[in-house]
Backbone as a printed PyTorch tensor [residue, N CA C, xyz], in Angstrom:
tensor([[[  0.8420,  -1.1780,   0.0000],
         [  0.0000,   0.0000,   0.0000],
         [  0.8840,   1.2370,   0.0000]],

        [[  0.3810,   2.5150,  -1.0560],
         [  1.4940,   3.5510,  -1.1650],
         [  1.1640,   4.3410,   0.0770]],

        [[  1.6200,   5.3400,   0.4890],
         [  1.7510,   5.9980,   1.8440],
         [  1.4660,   7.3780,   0.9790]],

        [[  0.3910,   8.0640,   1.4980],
         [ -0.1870,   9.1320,   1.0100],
         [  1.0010,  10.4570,   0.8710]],

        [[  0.7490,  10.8070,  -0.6860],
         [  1.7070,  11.8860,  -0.6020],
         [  2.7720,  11.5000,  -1.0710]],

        [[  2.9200,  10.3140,  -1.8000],
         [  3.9170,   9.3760,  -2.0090],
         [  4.2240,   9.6290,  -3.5220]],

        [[  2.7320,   8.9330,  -3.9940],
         [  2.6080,   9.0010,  -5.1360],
         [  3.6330,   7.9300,  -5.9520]],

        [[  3.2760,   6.9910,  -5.7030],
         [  4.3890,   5.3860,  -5.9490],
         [  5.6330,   5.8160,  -6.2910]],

        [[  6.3910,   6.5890,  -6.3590],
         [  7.7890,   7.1030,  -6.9410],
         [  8.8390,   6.5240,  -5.6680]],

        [[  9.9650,   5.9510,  -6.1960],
         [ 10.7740,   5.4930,  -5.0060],
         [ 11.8970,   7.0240,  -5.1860]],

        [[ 11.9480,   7.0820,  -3.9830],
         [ 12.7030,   8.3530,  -3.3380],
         [ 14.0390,   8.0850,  -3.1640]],

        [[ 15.0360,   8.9220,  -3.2750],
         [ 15.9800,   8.9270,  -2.2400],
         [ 17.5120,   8.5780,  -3.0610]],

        [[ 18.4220,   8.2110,  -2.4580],
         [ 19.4510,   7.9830,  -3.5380],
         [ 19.5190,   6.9790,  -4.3480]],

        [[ 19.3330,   5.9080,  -3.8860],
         [ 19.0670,   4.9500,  -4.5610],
         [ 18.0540,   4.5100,  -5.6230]],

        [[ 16.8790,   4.9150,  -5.9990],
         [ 15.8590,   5.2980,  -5.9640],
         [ 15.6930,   6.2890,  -7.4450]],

        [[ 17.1450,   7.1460,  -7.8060],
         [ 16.5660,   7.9480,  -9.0120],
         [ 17.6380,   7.0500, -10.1320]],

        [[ 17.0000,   7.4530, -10.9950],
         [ 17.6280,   7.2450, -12.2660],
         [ 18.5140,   7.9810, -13.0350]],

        [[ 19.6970,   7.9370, -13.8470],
         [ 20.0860,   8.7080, -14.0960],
         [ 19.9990,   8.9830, -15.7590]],

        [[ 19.7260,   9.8460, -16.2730],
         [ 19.5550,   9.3700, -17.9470],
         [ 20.6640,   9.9170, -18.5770]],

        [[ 21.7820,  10.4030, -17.8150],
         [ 23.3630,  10.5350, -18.8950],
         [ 23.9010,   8.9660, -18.6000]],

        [[ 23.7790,   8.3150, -17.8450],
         [ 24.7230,   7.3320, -17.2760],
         [ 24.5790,   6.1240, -18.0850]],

        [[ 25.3200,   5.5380, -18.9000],
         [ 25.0850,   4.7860, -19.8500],
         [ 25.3200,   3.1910, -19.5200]],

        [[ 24.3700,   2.3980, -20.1640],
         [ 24.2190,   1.0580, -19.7490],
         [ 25.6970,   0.2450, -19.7530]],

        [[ 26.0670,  -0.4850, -18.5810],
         [ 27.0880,  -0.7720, -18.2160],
         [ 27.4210,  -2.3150, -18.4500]],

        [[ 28.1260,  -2.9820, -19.1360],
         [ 28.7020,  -4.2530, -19.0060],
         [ 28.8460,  -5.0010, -17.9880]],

        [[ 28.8270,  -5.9840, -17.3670],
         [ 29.2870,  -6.6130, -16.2300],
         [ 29.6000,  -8.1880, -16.9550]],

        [[ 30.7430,  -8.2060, -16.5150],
         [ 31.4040,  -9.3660, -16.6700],
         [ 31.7980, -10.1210, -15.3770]],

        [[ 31.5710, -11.1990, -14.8080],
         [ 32.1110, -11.8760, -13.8420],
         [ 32.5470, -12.6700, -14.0520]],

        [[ 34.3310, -12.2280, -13.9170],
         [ 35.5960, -13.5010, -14.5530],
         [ 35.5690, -14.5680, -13.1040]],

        [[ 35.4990, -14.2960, -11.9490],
         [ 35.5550, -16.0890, -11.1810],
         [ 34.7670, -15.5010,  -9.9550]],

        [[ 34.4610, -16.5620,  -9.4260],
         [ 34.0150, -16.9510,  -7.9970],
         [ 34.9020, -17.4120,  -6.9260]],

        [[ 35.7300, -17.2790,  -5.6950],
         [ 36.3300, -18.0520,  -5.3080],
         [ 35.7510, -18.3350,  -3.5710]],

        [[ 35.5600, -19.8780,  -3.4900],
         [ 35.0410, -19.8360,  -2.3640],
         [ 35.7820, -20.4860,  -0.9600]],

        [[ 35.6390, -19.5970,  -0.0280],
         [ 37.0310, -20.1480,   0.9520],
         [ 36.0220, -20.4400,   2.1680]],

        [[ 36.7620, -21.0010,   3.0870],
         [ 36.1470, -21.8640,   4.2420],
         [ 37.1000, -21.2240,   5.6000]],

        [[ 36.5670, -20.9370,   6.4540],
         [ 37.0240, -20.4240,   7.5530],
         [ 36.5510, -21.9810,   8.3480]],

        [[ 37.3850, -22.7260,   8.9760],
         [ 37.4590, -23.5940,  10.4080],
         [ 36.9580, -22.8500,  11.1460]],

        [[ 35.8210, -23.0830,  12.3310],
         [ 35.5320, -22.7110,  13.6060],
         [ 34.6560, -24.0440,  14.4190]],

        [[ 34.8220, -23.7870,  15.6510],
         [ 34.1780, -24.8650,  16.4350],
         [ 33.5090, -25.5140,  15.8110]],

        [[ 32.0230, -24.9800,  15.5760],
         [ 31.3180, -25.7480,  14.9140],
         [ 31.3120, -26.5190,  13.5770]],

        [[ 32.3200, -26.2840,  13.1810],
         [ 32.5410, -26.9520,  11.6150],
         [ 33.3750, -26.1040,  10.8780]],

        [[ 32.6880, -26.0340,   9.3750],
         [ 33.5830, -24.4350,   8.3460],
         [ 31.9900, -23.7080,   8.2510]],

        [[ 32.5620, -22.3060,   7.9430],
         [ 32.1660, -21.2010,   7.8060],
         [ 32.5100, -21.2160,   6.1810]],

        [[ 31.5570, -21.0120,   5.2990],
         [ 31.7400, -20.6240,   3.8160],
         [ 31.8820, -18.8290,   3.4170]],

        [[ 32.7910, -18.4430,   2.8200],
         [ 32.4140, -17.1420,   2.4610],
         [ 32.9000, -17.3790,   0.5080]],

        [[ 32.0790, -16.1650,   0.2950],
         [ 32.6670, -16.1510,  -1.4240],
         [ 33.4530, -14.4760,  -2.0360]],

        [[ 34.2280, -15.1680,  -2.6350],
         [ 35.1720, -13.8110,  -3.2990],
         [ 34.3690, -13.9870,  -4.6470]],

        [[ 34.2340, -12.5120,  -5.0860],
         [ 33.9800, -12.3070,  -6.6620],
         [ 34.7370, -11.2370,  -7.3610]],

        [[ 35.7240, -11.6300,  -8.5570],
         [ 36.0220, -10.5370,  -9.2160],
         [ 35.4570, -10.4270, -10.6540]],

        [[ 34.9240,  -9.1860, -10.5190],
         [ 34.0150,  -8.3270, -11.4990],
         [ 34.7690,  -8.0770, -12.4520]],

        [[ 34.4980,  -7.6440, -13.9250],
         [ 34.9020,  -6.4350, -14.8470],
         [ 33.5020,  -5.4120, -15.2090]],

        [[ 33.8130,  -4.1120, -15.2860],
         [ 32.4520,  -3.5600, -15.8550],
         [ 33.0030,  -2.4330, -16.5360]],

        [[ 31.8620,  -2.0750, -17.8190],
         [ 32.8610,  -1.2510, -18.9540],
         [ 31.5120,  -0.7810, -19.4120]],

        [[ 31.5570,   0.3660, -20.4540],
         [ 30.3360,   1.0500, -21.0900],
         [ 30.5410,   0.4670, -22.5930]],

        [[ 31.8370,  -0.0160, -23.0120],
         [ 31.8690,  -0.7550, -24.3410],
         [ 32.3070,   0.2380, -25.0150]],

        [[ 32.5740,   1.3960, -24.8070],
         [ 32.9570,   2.9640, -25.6260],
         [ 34.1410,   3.2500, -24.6930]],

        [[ 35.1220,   2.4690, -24.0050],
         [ 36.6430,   3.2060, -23.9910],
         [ 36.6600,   3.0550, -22.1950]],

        [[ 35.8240,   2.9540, -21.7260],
         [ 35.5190,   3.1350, -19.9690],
         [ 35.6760,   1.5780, -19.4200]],

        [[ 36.7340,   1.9080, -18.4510],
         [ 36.6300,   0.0190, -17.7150],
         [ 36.7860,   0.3520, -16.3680]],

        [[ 36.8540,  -0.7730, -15.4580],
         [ 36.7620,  -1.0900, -14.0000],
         [ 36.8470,  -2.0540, -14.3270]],

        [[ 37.2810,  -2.4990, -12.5910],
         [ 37.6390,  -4.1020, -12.3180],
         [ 37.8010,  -3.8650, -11.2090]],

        [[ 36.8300,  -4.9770, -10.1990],
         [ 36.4770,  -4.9120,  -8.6690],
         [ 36.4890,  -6.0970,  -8.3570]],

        [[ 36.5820,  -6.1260,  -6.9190],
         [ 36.7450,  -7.3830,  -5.8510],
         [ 35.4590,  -6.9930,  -4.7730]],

        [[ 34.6360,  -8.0450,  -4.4740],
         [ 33.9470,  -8.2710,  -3.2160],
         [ 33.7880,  -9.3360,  -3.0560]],

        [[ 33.6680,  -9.5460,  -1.1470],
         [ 33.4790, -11.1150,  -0.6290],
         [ 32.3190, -10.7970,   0.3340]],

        [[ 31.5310, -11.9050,   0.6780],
         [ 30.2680, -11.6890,   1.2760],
         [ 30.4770, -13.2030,   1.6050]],

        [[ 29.3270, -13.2630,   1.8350],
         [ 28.8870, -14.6890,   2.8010],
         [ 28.1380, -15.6080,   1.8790]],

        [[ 27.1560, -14.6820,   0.4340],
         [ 26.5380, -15.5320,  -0.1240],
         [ 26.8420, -15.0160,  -1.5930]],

        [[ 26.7500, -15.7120,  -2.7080],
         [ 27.4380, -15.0060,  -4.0880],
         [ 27.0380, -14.1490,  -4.4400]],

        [[ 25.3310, -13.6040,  -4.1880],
         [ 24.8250, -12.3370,  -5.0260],
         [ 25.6000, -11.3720,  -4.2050]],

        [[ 25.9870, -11.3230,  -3.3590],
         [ 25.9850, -10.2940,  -2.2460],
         [ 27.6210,  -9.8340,  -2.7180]],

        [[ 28.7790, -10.7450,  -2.9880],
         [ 29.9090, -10.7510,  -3.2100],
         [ 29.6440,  -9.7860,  -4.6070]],

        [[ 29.3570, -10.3290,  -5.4870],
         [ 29.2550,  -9.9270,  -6.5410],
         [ 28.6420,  -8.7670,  -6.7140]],

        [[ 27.4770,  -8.1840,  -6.0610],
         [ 27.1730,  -6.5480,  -5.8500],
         [ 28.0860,  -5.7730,  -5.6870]],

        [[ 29.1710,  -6.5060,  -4.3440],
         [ 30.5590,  -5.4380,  -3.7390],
         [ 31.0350,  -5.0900,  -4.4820]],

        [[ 31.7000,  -6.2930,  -5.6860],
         [ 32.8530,  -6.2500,  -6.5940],
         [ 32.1680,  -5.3300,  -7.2680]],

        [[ 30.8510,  -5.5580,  -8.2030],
         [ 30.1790,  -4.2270,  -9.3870],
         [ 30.5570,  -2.9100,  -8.6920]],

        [[ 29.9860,  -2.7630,  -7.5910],
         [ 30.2290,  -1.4960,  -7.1180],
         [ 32.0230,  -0.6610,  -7.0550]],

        [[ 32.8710,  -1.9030,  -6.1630],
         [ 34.0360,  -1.4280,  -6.9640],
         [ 34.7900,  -0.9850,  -7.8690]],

        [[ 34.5740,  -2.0480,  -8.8510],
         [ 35.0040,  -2.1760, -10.0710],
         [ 33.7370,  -0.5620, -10.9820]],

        [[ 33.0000,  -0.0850, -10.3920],
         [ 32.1850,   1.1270, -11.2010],
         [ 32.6450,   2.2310, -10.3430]],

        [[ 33.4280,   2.2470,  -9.3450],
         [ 34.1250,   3.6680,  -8.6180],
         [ 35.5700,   3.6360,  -8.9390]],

        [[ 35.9150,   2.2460,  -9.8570],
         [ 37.5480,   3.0560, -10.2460],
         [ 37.8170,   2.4130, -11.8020]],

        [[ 37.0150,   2.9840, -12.1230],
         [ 36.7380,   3.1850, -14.1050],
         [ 37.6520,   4.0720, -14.3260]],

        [[ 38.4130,   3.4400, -15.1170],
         [ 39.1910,   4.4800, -16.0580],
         [ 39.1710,   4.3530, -17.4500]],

        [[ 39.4830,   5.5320, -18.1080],
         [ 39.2590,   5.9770, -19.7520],
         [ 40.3600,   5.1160, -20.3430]],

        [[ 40.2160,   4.6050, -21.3910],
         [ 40.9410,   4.1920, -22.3260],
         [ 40.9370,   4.9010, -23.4960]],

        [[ 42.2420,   5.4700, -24.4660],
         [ 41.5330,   6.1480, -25.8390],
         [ 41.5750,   4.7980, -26.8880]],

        [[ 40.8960,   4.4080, -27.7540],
         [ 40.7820,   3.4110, -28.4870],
         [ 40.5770,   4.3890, -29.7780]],

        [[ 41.2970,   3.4310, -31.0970],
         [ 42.1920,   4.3410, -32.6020],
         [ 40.7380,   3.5900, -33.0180]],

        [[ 39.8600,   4.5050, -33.8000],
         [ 38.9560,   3.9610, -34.4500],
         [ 37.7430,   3.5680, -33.6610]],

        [[ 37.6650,   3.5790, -32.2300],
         [ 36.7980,   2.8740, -31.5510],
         [ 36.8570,   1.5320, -31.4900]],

        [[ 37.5450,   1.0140, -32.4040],
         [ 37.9190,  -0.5030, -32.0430],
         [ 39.0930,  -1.4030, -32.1180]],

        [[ 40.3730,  -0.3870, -31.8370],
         [ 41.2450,  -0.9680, -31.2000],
         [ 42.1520,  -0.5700, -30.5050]],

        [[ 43.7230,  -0.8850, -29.9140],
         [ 44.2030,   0.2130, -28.9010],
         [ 45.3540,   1.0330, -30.1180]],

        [[ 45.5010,   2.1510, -29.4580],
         [ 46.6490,   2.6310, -30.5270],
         [ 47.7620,   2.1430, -30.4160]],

        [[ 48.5380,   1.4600, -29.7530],
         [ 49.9490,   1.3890, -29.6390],
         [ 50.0010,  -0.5190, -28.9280]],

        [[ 51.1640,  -1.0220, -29.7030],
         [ 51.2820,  -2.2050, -28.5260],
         [ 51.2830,  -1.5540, -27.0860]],

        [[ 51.4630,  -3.0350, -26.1860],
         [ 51.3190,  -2.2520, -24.6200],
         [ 51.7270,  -3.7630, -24.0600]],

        [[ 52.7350,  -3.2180, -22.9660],
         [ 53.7040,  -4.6570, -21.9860],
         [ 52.6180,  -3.9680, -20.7820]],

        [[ 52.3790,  -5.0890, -19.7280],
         [ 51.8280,  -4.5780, -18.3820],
         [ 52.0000,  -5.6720, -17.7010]],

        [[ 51.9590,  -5.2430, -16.1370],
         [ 52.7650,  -6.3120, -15.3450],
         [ 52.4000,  -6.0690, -13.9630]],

        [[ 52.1380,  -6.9050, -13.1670],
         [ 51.3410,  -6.4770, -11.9200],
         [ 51.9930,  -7.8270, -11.4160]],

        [[ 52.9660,  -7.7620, -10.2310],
         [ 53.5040,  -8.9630,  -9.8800],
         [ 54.1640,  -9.8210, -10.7570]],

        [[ 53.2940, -11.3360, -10.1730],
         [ 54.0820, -12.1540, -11.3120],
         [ 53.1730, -12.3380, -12.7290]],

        [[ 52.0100, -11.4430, -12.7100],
         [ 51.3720, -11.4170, -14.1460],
         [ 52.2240, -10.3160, -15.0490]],

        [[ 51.8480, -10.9960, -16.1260],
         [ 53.1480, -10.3170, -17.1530],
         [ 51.9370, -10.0090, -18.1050]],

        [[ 51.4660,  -8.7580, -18.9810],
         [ 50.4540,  -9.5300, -20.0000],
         [ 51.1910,  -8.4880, -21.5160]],

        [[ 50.8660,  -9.4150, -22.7150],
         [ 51.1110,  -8.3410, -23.6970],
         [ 49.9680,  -7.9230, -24.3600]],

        [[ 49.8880,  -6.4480, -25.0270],
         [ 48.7480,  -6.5930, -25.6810],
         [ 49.1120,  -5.8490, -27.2390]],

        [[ 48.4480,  -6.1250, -28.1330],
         [ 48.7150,  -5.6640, -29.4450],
         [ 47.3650,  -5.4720, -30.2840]],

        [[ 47.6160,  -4.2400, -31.3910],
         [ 46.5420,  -3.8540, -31.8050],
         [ 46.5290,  -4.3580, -33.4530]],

        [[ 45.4890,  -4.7180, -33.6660],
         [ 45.3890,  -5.6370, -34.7150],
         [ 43.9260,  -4.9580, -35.9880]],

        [[ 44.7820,  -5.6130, -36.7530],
         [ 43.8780,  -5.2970, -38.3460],
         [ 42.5130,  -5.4310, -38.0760]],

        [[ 41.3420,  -4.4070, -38.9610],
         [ 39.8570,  -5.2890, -38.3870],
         [ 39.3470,  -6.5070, -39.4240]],

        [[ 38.9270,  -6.7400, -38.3900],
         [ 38.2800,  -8.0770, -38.5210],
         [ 39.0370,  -9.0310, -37.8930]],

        [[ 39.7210,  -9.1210, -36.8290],
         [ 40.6750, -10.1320, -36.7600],
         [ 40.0520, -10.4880, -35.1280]],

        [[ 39.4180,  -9.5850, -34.4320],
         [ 38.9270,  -9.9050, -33.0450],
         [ 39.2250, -10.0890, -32.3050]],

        [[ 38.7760, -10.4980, -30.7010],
         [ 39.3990, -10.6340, -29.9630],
         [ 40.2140, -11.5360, -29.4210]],

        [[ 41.4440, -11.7480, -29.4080],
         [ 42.3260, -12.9740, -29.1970],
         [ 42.9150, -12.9920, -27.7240]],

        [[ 42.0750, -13.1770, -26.8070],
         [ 42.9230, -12.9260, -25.5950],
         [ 42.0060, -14.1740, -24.5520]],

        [[ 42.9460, -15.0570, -23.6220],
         [ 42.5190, -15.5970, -22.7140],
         [ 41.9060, -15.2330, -21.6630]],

        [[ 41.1740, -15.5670, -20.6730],
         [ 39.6850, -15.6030, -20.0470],
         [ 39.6140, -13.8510, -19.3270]],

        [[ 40.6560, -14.2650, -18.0220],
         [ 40.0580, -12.4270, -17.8900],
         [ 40.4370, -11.3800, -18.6090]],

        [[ 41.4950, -11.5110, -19.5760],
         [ 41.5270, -10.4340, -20.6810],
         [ 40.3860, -10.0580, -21.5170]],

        [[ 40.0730, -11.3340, -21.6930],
         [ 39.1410, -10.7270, -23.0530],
         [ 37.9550, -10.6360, -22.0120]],

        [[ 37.3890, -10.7830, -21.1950],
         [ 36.5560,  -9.9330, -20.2920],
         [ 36.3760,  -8.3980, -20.0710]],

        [[ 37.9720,  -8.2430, -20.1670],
         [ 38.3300,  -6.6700, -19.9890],
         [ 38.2450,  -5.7960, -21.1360]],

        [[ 38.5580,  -6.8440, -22.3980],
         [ 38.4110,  -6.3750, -23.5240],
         [ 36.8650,  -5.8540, -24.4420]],

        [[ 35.7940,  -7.0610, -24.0420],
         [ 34.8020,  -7.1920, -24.1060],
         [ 34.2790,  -6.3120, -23.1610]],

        [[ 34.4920,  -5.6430, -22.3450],
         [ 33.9250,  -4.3530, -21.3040],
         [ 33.8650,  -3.1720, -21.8740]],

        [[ 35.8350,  -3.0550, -22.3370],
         [ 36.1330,  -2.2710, -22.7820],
         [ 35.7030,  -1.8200, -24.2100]],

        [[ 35.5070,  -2.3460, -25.1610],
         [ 34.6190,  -2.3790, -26.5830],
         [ 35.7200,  -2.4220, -27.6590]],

        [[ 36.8490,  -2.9400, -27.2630],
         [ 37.6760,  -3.2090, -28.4030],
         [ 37.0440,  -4.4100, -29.1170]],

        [[ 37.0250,  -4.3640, -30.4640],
         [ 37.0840,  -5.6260, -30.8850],
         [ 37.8610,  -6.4430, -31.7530]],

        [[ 38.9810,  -5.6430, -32.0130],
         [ 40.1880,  -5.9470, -32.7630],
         [ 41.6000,  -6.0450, -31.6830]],

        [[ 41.8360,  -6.7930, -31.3030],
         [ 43.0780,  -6.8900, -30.5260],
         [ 43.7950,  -8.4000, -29.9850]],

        [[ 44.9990,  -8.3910, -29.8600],
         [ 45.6230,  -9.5850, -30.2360],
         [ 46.5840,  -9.5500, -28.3340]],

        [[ 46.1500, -10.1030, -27.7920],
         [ 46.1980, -10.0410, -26.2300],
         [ 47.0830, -11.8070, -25.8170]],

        [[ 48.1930, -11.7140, -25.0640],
         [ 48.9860, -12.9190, -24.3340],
         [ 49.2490, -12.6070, -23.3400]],

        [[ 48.8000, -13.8200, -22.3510],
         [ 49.6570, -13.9380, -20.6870],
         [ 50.5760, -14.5910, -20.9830]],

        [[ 52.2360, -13.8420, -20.4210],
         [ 53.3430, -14.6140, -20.0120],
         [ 53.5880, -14.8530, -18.9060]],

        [[ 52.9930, -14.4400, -17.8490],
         [ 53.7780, -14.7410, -16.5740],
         [ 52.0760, -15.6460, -16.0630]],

        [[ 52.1550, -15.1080, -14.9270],
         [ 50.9120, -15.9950, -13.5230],
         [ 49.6260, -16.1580, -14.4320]],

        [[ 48.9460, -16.8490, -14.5030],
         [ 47.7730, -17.0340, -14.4980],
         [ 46.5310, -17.2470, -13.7770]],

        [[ 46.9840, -16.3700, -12.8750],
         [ 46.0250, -16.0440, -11.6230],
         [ 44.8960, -14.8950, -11.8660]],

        [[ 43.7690, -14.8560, -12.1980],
         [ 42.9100, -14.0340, -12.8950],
         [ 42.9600, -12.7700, -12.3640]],

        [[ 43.6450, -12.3690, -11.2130],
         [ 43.1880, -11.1220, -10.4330],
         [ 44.4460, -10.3880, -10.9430]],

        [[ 45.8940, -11.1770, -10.7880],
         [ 47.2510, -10.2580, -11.1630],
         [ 46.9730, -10.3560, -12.8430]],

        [[ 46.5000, -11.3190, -13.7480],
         [ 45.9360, -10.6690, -15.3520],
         [ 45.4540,  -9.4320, -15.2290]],

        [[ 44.2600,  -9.6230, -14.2530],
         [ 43.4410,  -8.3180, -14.5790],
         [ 44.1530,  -6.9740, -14.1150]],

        [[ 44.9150,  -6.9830, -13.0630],
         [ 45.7330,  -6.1140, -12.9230],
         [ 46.7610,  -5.1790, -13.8630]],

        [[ 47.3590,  -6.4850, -14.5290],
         [ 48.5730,  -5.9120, -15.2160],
         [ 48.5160,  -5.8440, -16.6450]],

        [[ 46.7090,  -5.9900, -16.8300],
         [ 46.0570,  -5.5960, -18.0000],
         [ 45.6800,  -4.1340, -17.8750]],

        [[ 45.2230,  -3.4880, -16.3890],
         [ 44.6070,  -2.1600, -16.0930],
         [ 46.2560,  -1.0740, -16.2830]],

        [[ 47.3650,  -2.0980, -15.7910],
         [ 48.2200,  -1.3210, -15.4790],
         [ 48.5780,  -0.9730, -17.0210]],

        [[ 48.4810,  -1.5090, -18.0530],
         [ 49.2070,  -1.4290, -19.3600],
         [ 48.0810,  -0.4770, -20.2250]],

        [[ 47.2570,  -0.7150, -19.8500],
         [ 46.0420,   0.3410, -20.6150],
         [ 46.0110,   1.0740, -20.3680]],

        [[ 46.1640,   1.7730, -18.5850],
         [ 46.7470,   3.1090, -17.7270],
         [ 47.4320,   3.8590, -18.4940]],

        [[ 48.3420,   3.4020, -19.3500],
         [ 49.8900,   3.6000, -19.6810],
         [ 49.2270,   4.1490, -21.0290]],

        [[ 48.4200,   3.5660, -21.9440],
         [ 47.8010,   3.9660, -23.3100],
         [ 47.7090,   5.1170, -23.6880]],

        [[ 48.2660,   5.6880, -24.7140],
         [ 48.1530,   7.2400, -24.7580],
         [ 47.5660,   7.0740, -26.6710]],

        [[ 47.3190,   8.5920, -26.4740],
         [ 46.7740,   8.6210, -28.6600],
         [ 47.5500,   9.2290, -29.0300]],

        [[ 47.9880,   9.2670, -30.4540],
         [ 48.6000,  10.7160, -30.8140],
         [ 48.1810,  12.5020, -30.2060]],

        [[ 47.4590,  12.2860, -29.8490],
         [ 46.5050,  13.5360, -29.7770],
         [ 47.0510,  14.1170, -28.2030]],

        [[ 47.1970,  13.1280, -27.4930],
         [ 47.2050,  13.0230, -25.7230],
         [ 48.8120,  13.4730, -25.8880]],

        [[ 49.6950,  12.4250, -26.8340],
         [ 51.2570,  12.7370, -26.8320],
         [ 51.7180,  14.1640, -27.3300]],

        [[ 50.7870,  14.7160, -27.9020],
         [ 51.0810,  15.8900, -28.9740],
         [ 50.9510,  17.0460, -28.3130]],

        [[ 49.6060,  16.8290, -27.4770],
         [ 49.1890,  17.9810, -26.7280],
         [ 50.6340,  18.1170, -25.1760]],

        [[ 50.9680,  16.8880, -24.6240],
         [ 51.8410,  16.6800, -23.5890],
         [ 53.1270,  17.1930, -23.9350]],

        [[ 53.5490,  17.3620, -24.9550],
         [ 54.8550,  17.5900, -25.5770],
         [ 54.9710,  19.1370, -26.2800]],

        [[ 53.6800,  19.5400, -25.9990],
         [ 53.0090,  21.0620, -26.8290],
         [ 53.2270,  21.4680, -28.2510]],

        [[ 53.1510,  19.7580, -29.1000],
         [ 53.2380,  20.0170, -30.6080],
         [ 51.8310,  19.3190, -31.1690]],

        [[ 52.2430,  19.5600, -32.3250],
         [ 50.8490,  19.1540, -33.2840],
         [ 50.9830,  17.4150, -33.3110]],

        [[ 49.7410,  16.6960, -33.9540],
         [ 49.6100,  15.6820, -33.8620],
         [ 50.7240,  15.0660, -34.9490]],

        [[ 50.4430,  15.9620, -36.4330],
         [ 51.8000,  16.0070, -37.6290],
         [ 53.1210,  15.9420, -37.3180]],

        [[ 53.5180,  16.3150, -36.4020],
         [ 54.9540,  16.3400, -35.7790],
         [ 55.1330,  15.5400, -35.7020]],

        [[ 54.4800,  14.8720, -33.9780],
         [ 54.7050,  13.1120, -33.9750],
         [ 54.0310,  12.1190, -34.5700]],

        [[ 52.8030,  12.3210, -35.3100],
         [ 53.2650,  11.4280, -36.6050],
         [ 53.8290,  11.3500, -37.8440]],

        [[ 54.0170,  12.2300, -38.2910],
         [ 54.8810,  12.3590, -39.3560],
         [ 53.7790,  13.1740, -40.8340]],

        [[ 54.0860,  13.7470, -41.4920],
         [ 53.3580,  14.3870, -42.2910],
         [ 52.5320,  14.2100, -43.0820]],

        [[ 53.0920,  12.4240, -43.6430],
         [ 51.8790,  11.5450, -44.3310],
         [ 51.0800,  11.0850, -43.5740]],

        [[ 51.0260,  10.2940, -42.0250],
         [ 49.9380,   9.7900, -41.3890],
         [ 49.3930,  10.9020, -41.2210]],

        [[ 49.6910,  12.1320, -41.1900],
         [ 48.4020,  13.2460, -40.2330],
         [ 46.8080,  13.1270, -40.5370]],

        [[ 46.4570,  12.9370, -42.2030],
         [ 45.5530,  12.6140, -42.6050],
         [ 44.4820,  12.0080, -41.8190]],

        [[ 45.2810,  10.3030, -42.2440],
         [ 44.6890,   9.3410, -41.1740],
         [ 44.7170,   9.2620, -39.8390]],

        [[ 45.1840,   9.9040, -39.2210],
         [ 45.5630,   9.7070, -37.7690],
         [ 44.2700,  10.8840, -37.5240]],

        [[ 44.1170,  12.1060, -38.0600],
         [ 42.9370,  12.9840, -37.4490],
         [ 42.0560,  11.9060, -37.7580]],

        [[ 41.7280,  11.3810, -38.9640],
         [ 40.4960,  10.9680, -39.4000],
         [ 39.8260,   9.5670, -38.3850]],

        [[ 41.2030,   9.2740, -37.5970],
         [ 40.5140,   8.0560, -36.7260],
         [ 40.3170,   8.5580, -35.3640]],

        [[ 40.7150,   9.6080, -35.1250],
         [ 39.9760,  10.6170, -34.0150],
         [ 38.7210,  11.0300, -34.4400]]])
């Protein structure tokens, strides 16, 4: 029953909608479930790590643990959507530059590839990739294969991603400079 004065509308922060905020990806690369020993037996809790992306250049990647999986997996979304960062992507669908990244003993490479060639990358990469909205890119783990230091030293190498445009402006020259006089053409035109 609505409460007079109400007028069925849910209130409050939770409650509004936002209509700039654009529909968000969620990817959930693993579950991991650990057991705490206590008197009475084990205690179950669950880890979840998230990816979440708008598919247009924006990613995150979060961790939450709870007691039951939906609950884990809310934490991690919520994480992984308060530390989104921009990626610039050449064309909208791929990265501009190779890229080494490394987070511990994860090592990952990533490379930008011809279209049509897609996404070539093992499990939580191409999660990140698929968030992120590349769809041309040619992605390898060399080191750990532990999904959390991938996803890491995938954020750390994309961090690192710059465009002509970002290098040009940082260096206080034109985009023609550092690319050279014949790419300028193409290089505006994929901005």
């Amino acid at each position: 029953m609505a409460r007079p004065g109400r007028d069925n509308r849910q209130s409050g922060r939770d409650g509004r909608q936002r209509d700039d905020e654009p529909e968000l990806i969620e990817k959930l690369v693993g579950i991991n479930r650990v057991a705490k020993v206590v008197k009475g037996g084990r205690r179950f809790g669950f880890a979840a790590l998230v990816v979440v992306g708008d598919g247009r250049g924006r990613v995150g990647h979060g961790h939450g643990k709870a007691r039951e999986v939906p609950e884990a997996i809310r934490k991690a979304t919520e994480s992984a959507k308060r530390g989104m960062i921009r990626v610039p992507l050449r064309e909208g669908r791929t990265l501009h530059h190779d890229i080494k990244g490394h987070f511990g003993a994860g090592r990952v490479v990533m490379r930008t590839a011809e279209p049509g060639t897609g996404v070539i990358a093992g499990g939580p990469m191409r999660a990140v990739f698929e968030a992120l909205g590349v769809q041309d890119v040619v992605a390898k783990s060399v080191g750990s294969s532990n999904p959390h230091n991938m996803i890491k030293a995938t954020f750390e190498g994309l961090g690192r991603c710059a465009s002509p445009r970002m290098v040009a402006q940082r260096r206080g020259k034109k985009v023609s400079d550092i690319l050279g006089r014949k790419d300028t053409a193409a290089a505006e035109a994929r901005e």
